[in-house]
CSV table of C-alpha atoms in Angstrom, one decimal:
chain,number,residue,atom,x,y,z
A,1,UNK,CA,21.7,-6.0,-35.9
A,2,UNK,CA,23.6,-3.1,-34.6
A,3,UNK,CA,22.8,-2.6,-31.0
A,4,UNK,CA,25.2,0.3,-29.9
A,5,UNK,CA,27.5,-0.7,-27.0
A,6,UNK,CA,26.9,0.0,-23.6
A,7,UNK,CA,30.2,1.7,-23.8
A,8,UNK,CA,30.1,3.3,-26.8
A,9,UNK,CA,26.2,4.9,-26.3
A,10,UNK,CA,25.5,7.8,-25.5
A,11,UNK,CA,24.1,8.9,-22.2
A,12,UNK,CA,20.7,8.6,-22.4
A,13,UNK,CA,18.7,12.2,-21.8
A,14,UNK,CA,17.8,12.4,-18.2
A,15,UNK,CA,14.1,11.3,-17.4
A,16,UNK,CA,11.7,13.5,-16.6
A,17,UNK,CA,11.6,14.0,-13.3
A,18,UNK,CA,8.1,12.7,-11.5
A,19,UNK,CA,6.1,14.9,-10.0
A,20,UNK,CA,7.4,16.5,-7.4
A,21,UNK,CA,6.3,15.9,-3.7
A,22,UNK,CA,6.3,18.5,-1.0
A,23,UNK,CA,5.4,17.2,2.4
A,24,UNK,CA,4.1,20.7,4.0
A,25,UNK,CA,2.9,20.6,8.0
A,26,UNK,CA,-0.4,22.2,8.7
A,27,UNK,CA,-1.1,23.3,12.4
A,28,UNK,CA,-4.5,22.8,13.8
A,29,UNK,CA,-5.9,24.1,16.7
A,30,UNK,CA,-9.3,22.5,15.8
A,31,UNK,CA,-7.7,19.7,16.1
A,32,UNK,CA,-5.8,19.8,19.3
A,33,UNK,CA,-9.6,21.5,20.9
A,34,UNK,CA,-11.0,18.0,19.5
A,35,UNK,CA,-8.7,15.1,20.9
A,36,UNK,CA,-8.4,17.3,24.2
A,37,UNK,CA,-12.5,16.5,24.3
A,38,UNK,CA,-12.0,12.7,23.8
A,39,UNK,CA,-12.1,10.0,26.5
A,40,UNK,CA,-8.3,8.5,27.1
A,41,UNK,CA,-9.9,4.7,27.4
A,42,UNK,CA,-10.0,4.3,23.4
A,43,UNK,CA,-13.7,4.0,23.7
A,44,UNK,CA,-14.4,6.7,20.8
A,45,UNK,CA,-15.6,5.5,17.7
A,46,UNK,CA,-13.9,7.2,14.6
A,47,UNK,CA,-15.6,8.0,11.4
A,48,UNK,CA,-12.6,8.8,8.8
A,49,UNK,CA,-13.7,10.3,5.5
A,50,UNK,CA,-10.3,10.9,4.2
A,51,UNK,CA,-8.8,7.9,2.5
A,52,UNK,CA,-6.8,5.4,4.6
A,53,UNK,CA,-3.5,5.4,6.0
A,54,UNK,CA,-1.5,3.9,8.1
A,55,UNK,CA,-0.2,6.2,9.7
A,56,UNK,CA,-3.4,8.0,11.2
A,57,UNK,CA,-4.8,4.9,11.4
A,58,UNK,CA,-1.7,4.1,14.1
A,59,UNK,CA,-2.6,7.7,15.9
A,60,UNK,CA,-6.4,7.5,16.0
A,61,UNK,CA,-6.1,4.0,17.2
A,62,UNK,CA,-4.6,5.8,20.9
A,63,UNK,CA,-8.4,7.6,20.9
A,64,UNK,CA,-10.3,4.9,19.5
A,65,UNK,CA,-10.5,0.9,19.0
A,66,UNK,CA,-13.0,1.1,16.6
A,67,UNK,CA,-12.3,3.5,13.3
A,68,UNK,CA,-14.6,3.2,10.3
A,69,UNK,CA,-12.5,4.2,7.2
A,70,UNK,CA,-14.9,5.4,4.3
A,71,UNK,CA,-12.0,7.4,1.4
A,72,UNK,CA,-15.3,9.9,0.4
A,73,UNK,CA,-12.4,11.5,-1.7
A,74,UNK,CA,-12.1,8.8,-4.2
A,75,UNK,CA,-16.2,9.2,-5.4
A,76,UNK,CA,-15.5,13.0,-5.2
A,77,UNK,CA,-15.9,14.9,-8.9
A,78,UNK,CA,-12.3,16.4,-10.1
A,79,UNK,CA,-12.6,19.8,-11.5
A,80,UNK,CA,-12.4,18.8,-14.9
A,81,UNK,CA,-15.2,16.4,-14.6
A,82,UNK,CA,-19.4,16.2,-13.7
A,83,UNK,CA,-20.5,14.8,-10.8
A,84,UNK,CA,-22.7,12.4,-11.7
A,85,UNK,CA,-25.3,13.1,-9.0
A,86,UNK,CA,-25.6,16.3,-7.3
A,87,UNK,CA,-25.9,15.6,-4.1
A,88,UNK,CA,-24.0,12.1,-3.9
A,89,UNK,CA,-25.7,9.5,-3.1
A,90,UNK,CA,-24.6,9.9,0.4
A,91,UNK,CA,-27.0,7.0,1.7
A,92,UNK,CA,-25.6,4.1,-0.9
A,93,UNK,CA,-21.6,6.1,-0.5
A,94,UNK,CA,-22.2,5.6,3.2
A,95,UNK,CA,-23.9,2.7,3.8
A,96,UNK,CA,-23.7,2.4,7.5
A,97,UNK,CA,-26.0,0.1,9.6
A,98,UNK,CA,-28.8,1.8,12.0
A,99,UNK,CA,-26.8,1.0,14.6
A,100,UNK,CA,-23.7,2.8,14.0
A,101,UNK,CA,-22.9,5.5,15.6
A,102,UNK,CA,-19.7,7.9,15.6
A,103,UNK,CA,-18.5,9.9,18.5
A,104,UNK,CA,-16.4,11.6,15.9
A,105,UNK,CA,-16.3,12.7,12.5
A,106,UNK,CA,-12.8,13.6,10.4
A,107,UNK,CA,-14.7,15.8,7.4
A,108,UNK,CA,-11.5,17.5,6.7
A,109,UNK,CA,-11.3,20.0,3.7
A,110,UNK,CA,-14.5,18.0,1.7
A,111,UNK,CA,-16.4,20.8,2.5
A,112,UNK,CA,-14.7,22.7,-0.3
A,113,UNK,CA,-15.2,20.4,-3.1
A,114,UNK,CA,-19.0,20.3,-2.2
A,115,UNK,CA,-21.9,22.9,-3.1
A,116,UNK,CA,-24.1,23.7,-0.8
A,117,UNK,CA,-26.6,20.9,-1.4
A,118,UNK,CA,-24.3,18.6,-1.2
A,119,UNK,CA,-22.9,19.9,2.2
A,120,UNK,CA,-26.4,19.8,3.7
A,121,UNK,CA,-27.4,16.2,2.4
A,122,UNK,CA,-23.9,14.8,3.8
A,123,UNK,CA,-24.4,16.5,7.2
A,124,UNK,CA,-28.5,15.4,7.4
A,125,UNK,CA,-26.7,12.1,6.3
A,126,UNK,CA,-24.2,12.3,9.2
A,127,UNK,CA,-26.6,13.5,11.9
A,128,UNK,CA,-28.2,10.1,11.4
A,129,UNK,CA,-25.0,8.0,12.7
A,130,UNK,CA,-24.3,10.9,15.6
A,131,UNK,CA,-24.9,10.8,19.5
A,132,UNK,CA,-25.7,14.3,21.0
A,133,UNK,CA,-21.9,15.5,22.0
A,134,UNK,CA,-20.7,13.9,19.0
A,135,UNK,CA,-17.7,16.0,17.2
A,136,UNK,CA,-17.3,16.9,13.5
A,137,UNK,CA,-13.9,17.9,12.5
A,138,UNK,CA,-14.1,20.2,9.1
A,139,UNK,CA,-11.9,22.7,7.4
A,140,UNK,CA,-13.0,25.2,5.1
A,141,UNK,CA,-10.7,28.1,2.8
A,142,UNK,CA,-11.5,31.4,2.3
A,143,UNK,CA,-8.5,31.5,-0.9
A,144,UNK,CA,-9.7,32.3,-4.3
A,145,UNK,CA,-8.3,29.2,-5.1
A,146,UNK,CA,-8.0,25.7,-3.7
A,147,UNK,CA,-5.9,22.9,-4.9
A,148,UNK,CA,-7.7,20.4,-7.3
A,149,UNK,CA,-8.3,17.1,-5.0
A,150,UNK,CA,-8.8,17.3,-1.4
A,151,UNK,CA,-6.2,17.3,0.7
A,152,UNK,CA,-4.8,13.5,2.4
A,153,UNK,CA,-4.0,14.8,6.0
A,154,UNK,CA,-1.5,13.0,7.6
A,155,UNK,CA,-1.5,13.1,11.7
A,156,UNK,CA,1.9,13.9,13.0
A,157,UNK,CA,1.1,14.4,16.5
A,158,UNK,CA,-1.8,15.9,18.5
A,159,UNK,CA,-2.1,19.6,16.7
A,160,UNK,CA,-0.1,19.0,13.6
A,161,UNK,CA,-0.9,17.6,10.4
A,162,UNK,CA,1.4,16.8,7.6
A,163,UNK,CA,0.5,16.4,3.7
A,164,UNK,CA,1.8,16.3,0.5
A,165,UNK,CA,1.4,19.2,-2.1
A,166,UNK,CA,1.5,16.3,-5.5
A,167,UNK,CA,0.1,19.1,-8.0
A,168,UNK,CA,0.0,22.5,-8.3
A,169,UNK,CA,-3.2,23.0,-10.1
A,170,UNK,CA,-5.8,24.7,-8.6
A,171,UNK,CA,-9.4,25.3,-8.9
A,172,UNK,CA,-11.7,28.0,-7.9
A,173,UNK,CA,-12.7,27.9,-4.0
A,174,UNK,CA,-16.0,28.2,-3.1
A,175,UNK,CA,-15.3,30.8,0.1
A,176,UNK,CA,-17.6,29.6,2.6
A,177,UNK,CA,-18.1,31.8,5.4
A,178,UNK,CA,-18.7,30.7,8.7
A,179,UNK,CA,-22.4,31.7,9.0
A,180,UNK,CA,-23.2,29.9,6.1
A,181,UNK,CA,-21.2,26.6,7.1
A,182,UNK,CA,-23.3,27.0,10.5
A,183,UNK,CA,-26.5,27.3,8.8
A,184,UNK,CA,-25.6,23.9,6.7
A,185,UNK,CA,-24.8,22.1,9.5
A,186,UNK,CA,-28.5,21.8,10.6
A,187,UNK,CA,-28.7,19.8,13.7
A,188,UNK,CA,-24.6,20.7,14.8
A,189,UNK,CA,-23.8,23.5,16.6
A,190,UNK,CA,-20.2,26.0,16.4
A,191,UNK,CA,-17.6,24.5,19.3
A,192,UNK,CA,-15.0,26.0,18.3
A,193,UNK,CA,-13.6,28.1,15.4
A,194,UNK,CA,-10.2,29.3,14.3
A,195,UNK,CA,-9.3,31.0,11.3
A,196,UNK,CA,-5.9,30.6,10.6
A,197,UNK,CA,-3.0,33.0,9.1
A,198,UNK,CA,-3.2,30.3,5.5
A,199,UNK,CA,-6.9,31.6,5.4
A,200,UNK,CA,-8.1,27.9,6.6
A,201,UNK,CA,-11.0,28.1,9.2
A,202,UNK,CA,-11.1,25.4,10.9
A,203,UNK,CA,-14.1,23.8,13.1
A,204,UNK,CA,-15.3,21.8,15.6
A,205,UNK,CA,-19.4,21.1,15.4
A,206,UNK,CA,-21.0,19.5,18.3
A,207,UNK,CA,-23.9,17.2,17.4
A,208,UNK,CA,-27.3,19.3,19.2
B,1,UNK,CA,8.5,-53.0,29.7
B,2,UNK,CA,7.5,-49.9,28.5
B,3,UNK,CA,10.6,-48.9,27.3
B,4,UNK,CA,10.6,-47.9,23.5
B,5,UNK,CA,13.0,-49.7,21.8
B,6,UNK,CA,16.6,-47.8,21.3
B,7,UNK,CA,16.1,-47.3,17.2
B,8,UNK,CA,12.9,-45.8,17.7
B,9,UNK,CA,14.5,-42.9,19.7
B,10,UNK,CA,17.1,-41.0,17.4
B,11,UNK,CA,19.5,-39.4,19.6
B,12,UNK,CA,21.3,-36.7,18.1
B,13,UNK,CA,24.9,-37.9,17.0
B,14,UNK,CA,27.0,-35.1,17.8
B,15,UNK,CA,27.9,-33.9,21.4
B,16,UNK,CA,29.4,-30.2,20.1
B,17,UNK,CA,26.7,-28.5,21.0
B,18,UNK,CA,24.9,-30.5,24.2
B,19,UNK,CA,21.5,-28.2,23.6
B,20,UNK,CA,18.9,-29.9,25.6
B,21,UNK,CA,16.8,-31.1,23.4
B,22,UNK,CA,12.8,-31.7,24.5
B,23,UNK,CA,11.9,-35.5,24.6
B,24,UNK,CA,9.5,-35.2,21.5
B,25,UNK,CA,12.0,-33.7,19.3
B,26,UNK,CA,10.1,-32.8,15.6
B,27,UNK,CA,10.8,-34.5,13.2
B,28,UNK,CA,12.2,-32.2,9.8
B,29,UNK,CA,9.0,-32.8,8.0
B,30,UNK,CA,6.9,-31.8,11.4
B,31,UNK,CA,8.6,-29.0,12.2
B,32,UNK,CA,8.8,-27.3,8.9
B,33,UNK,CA,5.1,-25.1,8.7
B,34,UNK,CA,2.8,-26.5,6.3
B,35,UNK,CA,1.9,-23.8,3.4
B,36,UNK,CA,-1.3,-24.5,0.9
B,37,UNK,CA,-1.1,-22.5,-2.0
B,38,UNK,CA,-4.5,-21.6,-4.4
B,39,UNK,CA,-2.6,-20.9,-7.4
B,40,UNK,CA,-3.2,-18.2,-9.7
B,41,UNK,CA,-5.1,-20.1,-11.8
B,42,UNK,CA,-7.4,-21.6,-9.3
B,43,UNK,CA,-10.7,-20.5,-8.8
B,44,UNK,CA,-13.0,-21.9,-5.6
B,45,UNK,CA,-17.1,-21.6,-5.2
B,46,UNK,CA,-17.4,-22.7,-1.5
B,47,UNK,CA,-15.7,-22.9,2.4
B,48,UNK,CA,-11.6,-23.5,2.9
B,49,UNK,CA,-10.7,-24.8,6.5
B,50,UNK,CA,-8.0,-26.6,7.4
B,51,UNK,CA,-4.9,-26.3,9.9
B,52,UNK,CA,-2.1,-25.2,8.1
B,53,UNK,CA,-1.0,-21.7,6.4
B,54,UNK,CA,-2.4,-20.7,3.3
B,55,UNK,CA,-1.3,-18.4,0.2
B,56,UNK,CA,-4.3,-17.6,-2.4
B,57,UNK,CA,-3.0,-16.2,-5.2
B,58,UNK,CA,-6.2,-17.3,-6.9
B,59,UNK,CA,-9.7,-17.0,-7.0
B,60,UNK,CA,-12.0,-17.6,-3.5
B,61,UNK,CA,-15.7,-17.0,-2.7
B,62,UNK,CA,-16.9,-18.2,-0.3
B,63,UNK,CA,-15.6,-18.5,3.3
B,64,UNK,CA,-11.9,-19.0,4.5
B,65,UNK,CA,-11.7,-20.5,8.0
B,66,UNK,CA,-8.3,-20.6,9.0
B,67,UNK,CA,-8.7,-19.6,12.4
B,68,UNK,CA,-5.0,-21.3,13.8
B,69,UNK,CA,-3.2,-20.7,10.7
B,70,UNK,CA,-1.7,-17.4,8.7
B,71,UNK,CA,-3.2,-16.8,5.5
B,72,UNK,CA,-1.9,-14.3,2.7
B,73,UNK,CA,-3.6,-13.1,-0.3
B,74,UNK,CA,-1.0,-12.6,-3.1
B,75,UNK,CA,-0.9,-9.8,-5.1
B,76,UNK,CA,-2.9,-12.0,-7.7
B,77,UNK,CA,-4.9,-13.3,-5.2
B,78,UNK,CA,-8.6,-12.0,-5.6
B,79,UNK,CA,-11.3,-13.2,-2.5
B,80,UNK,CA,-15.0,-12.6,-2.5
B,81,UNK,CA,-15.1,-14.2,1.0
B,82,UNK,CA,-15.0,-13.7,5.1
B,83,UNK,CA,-11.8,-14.7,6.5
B,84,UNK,CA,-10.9,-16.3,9.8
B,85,UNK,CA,-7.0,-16.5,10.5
B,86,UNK,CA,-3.9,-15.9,13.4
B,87,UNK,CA,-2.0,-13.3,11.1
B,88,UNK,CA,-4.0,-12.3,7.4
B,89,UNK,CA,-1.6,-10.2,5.0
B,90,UNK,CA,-3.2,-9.0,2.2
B,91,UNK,CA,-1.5,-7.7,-0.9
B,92,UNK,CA,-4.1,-8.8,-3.5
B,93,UNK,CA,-7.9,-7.7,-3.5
B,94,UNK,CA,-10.3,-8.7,-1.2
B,95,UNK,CA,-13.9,-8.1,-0.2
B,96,UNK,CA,-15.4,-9.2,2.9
B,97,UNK,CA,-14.9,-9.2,6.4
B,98,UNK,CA,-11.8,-10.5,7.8
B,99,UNK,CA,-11.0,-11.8,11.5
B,100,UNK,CA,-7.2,-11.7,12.7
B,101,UNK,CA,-6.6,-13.3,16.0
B,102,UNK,CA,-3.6,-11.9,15.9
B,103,UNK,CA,-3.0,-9.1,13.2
B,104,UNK,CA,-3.8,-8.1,9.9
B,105,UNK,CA,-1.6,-6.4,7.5
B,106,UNK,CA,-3.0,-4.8,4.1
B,107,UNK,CA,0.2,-4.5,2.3
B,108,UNK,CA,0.8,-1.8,-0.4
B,109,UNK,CA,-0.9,-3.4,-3.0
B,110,UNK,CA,-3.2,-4.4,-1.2
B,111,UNK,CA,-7.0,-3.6,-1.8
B,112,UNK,CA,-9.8,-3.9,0.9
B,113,UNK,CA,-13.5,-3.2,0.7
B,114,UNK,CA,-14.9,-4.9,4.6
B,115,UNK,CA,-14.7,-4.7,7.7
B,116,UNK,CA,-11.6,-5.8,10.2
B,117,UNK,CA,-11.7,-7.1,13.7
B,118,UNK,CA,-8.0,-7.8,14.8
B,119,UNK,CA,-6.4,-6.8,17.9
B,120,UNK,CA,-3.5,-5.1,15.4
B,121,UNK,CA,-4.0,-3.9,12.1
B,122,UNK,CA,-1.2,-2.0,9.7
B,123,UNK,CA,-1.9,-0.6,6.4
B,124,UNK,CA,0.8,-0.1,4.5
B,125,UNK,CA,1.0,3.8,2.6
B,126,UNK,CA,-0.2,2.9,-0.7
B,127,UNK,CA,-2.8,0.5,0.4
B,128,UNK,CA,-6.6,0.8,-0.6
B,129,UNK,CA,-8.9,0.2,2.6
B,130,UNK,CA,-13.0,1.1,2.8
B,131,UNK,CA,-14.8,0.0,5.9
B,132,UNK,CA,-14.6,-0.7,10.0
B,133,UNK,CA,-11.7,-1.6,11.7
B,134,UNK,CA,-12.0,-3.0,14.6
B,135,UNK,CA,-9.0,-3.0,17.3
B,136,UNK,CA,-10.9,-4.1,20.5
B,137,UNK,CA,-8.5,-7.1,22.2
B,138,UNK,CA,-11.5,-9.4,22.4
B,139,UNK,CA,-13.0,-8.4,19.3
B,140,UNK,CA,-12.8,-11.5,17.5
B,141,UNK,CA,-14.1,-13.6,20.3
B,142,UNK,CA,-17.1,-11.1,20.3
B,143,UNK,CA,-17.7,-11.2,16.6
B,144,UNK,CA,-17.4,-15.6,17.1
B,145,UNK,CA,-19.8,-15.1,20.2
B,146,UNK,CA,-22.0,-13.3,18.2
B,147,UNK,CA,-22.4,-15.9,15.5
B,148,UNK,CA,-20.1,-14.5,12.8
B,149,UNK,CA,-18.5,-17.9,12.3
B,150,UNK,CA,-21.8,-19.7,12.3
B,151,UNK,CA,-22.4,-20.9,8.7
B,152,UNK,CA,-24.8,-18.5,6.7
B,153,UNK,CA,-25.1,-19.7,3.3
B,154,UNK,CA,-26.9,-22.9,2.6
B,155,UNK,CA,-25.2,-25.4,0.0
B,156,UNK,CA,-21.8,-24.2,0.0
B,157,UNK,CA,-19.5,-26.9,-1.3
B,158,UNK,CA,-16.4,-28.4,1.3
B,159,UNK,CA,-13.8,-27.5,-0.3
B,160,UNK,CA,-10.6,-28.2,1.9
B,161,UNK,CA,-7.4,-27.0,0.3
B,162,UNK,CA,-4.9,-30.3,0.9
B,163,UNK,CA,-2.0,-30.0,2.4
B,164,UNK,CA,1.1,-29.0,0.0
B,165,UNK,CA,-1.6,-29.1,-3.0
B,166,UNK,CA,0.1,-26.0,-5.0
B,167,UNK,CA,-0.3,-25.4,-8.5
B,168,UNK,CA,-1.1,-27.5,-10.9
B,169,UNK,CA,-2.0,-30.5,-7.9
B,170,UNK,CA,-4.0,-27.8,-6.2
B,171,UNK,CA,-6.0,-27.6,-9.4
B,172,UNK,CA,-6.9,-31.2,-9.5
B,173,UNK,CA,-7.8,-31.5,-5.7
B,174,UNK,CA,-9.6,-28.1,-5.9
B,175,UNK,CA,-11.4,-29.3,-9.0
B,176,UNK,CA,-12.3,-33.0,-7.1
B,177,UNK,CA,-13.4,-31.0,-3.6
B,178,UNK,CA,-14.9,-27.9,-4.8
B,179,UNK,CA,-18.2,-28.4,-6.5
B,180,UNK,CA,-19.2,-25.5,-9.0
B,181,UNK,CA,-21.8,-24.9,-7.0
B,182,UNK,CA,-21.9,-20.9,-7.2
B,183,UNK,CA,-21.3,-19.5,-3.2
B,184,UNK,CA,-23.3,-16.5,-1.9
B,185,UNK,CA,-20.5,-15.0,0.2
B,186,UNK,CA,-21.8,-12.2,2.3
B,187,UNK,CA,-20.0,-9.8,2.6
């Protein structure tokens, strides 16, 4: 057998690089309006439907003691794929007990990789699990274009988010406007609204 | 009278280092913490208690009550069961509720689908996680209070992991204790 030397082979051709990783910071004012409503005494309850980390979990924990972690990315179609059910099956995906109930709700950017059905079954879902005063955190583009998964927010302190930018494919947005968002969120009302210089508009609803 | 006989009492032979020493001095074997291991090959229908640490890197359904003790699920460690420990690490896959007197880590290969009640919990970036977490300091004395340790499945087999049973011996022990009898853990 002729194995070439380890001195005597060439260099082997650089790998391809992974895909690369940009950490980019997102500043929220929706954000900062929500934690400034919250209780210092860590008696909130957190309903997180991003995916878990440890990191938010470490900065929700200063708000709340009790944070139900529930990843709604992960069941989420891609764009290349079908959702098998349209809405979800937000009852069985969310399978809380009657008894739960959330003083707030970290929706994120899902709003964007949901139609309008969808959107209205997930709130009517939510509503369920709320107290009147409970707050919805959500995010919504008005881009052409959105990147292809949801975004994984990261918490870096009270009004700024960090995440990373893994891929640069991009699907069509669905451009909500903030009339229709309100009119989805039956049974929430507007608290406050920012649209930001990216073209995010961000909100806080206010379970009615 | 009462006086223990001088050979019963080791003193320590060298005077370099005059540390005072506490009366009931552990011996090597007692102070060195006891570890179970459910090998990888292991599988167990039924309850584990005991008072010593435990590693699963196996398969458990049922219930692991290990209230005193740390317990870690390896990374080939899959559980189908409610745990009770002091510190739980988890870097296998586990489904159930687990109760941390003292913390519970879910490492980066770790994989969770329950709920946590622990006065700390880290999860690791990487980690998979779907349920509550609980962080309230006397959260695991409520959840005890409120009858999560009672027993809730009828019939389950007593099987008590042994101390040092690892491997291979924990096969045989496992095999003797456990009965096949198939475990309804609720989780």
């Amino acid at each position: 057998m002729d194995w070439p030397s380890a001195r005597s082979a060439k260099p082997a051709p650089p790998r391809a690089a992974p895909a690369e990783r940009r950490a980019e910071r997102h500043r929220s004012l929706a954000l900062r309006a929500l934690l400034q409503e919250l209780p210092g005494d860590r008696s909130s309850r957190v309903l997180e439907l991003g995916s878990a980390s440890g990191r938010n979990l470490d900065f929700l924990s200063q708000f709340a003691s009790r944070i139900q972690i529930e990843d709604l990315y992960a069941p989420l179609p891609t764009a290349d794929g079908e959702a098998p059910e349209s809405p979800p099956p937000f009852g069985r995906l969310l399978g809380f007990s009657e008894a739960a109930r959330f003083d707030v709700i970290l929706l994120w950017d899902l709003l964007d990789y949901l139609d309008r059905d969808s959107i209205r079954a997930l709130v009517a879902h939510l509503a369920r699990f709320c107290r009147p005063g409970s707050l919805l955190l959500a995010f919504s583009s008005n881009q052409k274009e959105i990147p292809e998964q949801p975004i994984r927010f990261r918490f870096v302190d009270s009004e700024t988010l960090e995440y990373d930018v893994a891929s640069s494919r991009l699907r069509p947005g669905p451009r909500y406007v903030p009339r229709d968002i309100a009119h989805m969120f039956a049974g929430f009302r507007v608290q406050n609204s920012y649209l930001l210089k990216n073209g995010i508009q961000e909100y806080v609803f206010a379970r009615e | 009278m009462w006086k223990k006989p001088e050979a019963e009492t080791p003193q320590p032979e060298s005077h370099a280092a005059p540390a005072p020493q506490p009366r009931s001095v552990p011996t090597p074997v007692e102070s060195r913490r006891e570890v179970a291991i459910i090998g990888a090959s292991i599988s167990i229908h039924g309850d584990v208690n005991g008072q010593e640490d435990l590693i699963i890197q196996g398969n458990v359904e049922g219930k692991v009550d290990l209230k005193q003790n740390n317990i870690t699920i390896g990374k080939s460690g899959r559980v189908k069961a409610d745990m009770y420990g002091r510190v739980i690490s988890i870097e296998g896959e586990v489904e159930g509720n687990l109760y941390g007197g003292e913390q519970i880590i879910v490492r980066q290969s770790g994989a969770v689908r329950g709920n946590i009640v622990a006065p700390r919990v880290s999860l690791e970036d990487g980690s998979k996680f779907k349920g509550s977490i609980d962080m309230e300091p006397k959260g695991v004395e409520k959840a005890r209070s409120q009858g999560a340790l009672a027993p809730e499945v009828k019939g389950r087999a007593d099987s008590s992991v042994r101390p040092g049973a690892e491997a291979d011996a924990s096969a045989r022990s496992a095999a003797a204790t456990a009965k096949p009898e198939s475990s309804t853990a609720r989780v």
